[in-house]
Short mmCIF file of N, CA and C in Angstrom, two decimals:
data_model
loop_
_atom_site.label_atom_id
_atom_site.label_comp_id
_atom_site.label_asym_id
_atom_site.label_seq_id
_atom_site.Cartn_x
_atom_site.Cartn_y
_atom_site.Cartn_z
N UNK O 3 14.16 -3.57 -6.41
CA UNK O 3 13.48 -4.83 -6.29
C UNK O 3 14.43 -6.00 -6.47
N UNK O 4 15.90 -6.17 -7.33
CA UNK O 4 16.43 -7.22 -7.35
C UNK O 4 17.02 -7.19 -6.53
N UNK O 5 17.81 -6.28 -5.68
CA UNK O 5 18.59 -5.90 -4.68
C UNK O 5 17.76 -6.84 -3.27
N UNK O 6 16.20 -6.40 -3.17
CA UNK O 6 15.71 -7.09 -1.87
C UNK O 6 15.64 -8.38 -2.98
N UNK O 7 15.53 -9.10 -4.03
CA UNK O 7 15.17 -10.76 -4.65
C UNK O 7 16.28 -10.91 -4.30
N UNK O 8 17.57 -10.50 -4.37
CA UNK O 8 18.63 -11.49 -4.34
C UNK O 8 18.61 -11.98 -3.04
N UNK O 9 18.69 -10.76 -1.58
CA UNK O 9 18.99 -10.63 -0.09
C UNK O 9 17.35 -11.77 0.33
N UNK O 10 16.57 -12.19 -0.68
CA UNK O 10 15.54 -13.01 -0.03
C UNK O 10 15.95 -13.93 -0.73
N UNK O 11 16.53 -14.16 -1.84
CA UNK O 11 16.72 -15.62 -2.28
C UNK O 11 18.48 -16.53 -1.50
N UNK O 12 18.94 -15.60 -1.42
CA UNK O 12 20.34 -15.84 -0.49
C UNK O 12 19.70 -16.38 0.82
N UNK O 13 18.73 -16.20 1.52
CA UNK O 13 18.33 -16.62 2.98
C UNK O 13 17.78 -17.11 3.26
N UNK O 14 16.65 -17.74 2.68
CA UNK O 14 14.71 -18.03 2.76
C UNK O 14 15.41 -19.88 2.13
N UNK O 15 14.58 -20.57 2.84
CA UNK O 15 14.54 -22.30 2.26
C UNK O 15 14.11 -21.95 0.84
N UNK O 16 14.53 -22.81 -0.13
CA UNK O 16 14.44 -23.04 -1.40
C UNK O 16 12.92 -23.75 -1.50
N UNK O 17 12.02 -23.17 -1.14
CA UNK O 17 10.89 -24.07 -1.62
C UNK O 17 9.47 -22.65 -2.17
N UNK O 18 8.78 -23.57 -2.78
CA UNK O 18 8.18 -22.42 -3.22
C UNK O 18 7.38 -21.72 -2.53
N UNK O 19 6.86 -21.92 -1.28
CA UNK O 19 6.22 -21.14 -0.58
C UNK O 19 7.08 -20.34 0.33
N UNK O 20 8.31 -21.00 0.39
CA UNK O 20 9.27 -19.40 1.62
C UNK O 20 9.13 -19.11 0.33
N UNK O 21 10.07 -19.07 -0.68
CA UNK O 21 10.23 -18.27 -1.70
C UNK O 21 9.35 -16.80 -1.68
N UNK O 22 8.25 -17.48 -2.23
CA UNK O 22 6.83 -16.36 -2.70
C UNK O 22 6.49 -15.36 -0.88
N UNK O 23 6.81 -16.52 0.24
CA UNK O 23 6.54 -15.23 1.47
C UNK O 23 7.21 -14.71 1.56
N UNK O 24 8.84 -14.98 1.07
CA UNK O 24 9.92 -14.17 1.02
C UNK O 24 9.77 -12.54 0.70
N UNK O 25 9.44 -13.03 -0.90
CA UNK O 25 9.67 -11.99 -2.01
C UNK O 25 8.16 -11.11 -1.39
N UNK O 26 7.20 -11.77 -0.94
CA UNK O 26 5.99 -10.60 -0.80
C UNK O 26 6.54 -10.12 0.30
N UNK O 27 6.82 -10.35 1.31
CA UNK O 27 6.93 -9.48 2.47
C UNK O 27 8.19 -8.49 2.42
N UNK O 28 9.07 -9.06 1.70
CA UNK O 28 10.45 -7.92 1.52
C UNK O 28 9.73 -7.12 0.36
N UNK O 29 9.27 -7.40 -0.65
CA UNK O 29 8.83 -6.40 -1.62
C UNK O 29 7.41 -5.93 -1.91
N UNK O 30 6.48 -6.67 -1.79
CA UNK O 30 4.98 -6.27 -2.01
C UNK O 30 4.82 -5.34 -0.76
N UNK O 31 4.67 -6.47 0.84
CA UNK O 31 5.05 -5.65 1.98
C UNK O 31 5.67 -4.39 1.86
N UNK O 32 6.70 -4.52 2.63
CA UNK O 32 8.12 -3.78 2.77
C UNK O 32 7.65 -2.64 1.61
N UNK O 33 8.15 -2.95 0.39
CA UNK O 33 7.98 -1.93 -0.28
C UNK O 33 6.82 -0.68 -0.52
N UNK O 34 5.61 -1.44 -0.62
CA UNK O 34 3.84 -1.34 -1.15
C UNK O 34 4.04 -1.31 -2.83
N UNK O 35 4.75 -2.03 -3.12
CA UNK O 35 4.76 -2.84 -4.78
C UNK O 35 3.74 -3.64 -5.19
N UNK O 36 3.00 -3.55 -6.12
CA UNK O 36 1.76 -4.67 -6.53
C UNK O 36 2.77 -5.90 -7.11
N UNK O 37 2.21 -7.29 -6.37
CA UNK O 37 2.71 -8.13 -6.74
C UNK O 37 3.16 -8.16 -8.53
N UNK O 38 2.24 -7.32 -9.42
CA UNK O 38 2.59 -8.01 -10.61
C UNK O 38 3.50 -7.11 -10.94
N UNK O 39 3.75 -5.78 -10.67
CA UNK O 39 4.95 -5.06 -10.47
C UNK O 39 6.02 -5.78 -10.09
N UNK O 40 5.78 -6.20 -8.62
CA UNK O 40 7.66 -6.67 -8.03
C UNK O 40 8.08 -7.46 -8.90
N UNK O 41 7.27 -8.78 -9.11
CA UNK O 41 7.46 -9.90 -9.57
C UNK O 41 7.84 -9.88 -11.06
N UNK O 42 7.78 -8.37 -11.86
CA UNK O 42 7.89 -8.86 -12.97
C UNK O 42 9.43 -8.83 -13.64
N UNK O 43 10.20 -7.68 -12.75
CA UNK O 43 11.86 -7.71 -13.09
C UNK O 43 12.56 -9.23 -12.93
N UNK O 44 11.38 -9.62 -11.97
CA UNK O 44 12.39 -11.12 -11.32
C UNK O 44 12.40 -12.56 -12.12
N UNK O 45 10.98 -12.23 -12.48
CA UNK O 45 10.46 -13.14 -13.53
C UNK O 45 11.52 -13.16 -15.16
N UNK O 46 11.32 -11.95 -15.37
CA UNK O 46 12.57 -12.28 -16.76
C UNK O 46 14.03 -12.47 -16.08
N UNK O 47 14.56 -11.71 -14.60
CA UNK O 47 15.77 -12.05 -14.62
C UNK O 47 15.87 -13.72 -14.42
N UNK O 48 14.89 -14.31 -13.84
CA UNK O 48 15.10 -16.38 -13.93
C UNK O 48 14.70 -16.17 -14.90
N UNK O 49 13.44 -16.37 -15.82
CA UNK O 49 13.64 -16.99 -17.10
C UNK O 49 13.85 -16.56 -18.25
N UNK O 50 14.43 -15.04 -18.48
CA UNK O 50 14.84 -14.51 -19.54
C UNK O 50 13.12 -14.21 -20.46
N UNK O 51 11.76 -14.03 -19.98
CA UNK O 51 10.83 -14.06 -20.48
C UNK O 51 9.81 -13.39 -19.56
N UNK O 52 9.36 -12.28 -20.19
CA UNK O 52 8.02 -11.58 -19.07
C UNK O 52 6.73 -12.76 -19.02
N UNK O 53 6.66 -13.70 -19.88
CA UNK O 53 5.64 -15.06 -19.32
C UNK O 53 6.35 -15.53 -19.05
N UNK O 54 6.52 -16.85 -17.93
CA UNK O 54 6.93 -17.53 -17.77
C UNK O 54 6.40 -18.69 -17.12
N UNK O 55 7.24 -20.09 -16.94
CA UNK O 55 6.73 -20.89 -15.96
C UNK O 55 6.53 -20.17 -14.35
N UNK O 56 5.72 -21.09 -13.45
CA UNK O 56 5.93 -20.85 -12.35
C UNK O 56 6.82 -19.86 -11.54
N UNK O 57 7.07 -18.29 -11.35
CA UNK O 57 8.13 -18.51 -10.80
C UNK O 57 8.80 -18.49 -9.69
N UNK O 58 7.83 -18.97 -8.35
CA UNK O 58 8.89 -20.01 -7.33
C UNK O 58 9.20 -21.14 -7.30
N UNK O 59 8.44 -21.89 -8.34
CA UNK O 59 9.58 -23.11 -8.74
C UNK O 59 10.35 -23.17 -9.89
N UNK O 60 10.36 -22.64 -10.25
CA UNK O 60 11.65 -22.26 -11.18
C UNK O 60 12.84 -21.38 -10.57
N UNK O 61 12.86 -20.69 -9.47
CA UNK O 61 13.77 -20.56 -8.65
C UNK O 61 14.47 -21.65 -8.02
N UNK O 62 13.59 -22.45 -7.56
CA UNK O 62 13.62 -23.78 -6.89
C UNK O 62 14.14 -24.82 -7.45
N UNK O 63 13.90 -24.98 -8.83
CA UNK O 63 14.32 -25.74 -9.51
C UNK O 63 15.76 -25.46 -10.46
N UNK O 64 15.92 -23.90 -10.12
CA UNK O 64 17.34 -23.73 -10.81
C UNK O 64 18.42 -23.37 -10.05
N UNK O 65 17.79 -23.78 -8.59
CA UNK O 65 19.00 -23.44 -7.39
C UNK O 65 19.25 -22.07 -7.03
N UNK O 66 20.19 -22.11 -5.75
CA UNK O 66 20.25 -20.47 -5.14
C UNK O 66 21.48 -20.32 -6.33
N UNK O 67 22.52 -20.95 -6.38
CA UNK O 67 23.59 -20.25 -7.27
C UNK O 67 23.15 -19.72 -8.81
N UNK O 68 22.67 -20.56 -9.23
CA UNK O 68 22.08 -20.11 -10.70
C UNK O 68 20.73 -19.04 -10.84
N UNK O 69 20.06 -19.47 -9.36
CA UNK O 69 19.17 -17.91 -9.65
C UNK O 69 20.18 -16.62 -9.47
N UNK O 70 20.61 -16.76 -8.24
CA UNK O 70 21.49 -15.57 -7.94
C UNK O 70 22.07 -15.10 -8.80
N UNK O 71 23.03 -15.75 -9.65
CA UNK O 71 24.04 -15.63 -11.00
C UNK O 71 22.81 -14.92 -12.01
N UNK O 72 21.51 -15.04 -12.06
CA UNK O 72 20.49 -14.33 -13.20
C UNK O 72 19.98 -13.24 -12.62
N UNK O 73 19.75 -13.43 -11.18
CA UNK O 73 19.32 -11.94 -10.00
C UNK O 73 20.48 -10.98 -10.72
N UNK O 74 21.31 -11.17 -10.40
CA UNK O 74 22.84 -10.23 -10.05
C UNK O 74 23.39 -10.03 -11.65
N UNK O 75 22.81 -11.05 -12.77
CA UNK O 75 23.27 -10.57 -14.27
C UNK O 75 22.60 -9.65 -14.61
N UNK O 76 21.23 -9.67 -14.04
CA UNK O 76 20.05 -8.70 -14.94
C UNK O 76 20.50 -7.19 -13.99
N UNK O 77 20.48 -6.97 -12.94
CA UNK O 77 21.07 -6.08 -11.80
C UNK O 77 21.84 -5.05 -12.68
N UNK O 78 23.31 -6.13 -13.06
CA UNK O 78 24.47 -5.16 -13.68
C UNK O 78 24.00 -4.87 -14.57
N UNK O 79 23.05 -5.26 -15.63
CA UNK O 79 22.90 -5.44 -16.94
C UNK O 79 21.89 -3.71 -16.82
N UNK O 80 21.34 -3.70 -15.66
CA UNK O 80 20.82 -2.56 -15.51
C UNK O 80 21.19 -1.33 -15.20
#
């Protein structure tokens, strides 16, 4: 699942609706992952927290480099 978040956050406009069609169609789609499944590795890798704010705008709001840099920390970390 971070493997397809990173390859959709690297490509897709920074806004929160590509974002969220991004991530469902490469992973809810694509995969057959329940949204609260996909979404939840991705959610602590941006905010370090299984609650969190929003999170396609908090992608949005922390940029492709700094999400990517938390996609790709939590990844290795795994």
């Amino acid at each position: 699942m971070l493997d397809a978040a990173i390859e959709v956050v690297e490509t897709v406009e920074l806004t929160p609706e590509a974002i969220q069609a991004g991530l469902r169609e490469r992973i809810v789609e694509g995969m057959g992952i329940k949204p609260k499944f996909a979404f939840a590795p991705i959610r602590v890798a941006i905010s370090g927290r299984r609650v969190s704010p929003p999170l396609f705008e908090s992608v949005e709001i922390l940029g492709r480099d700094s999400s990517l840099a938390r996609l790709r920390a939590l990844r290795a970390r795994l």
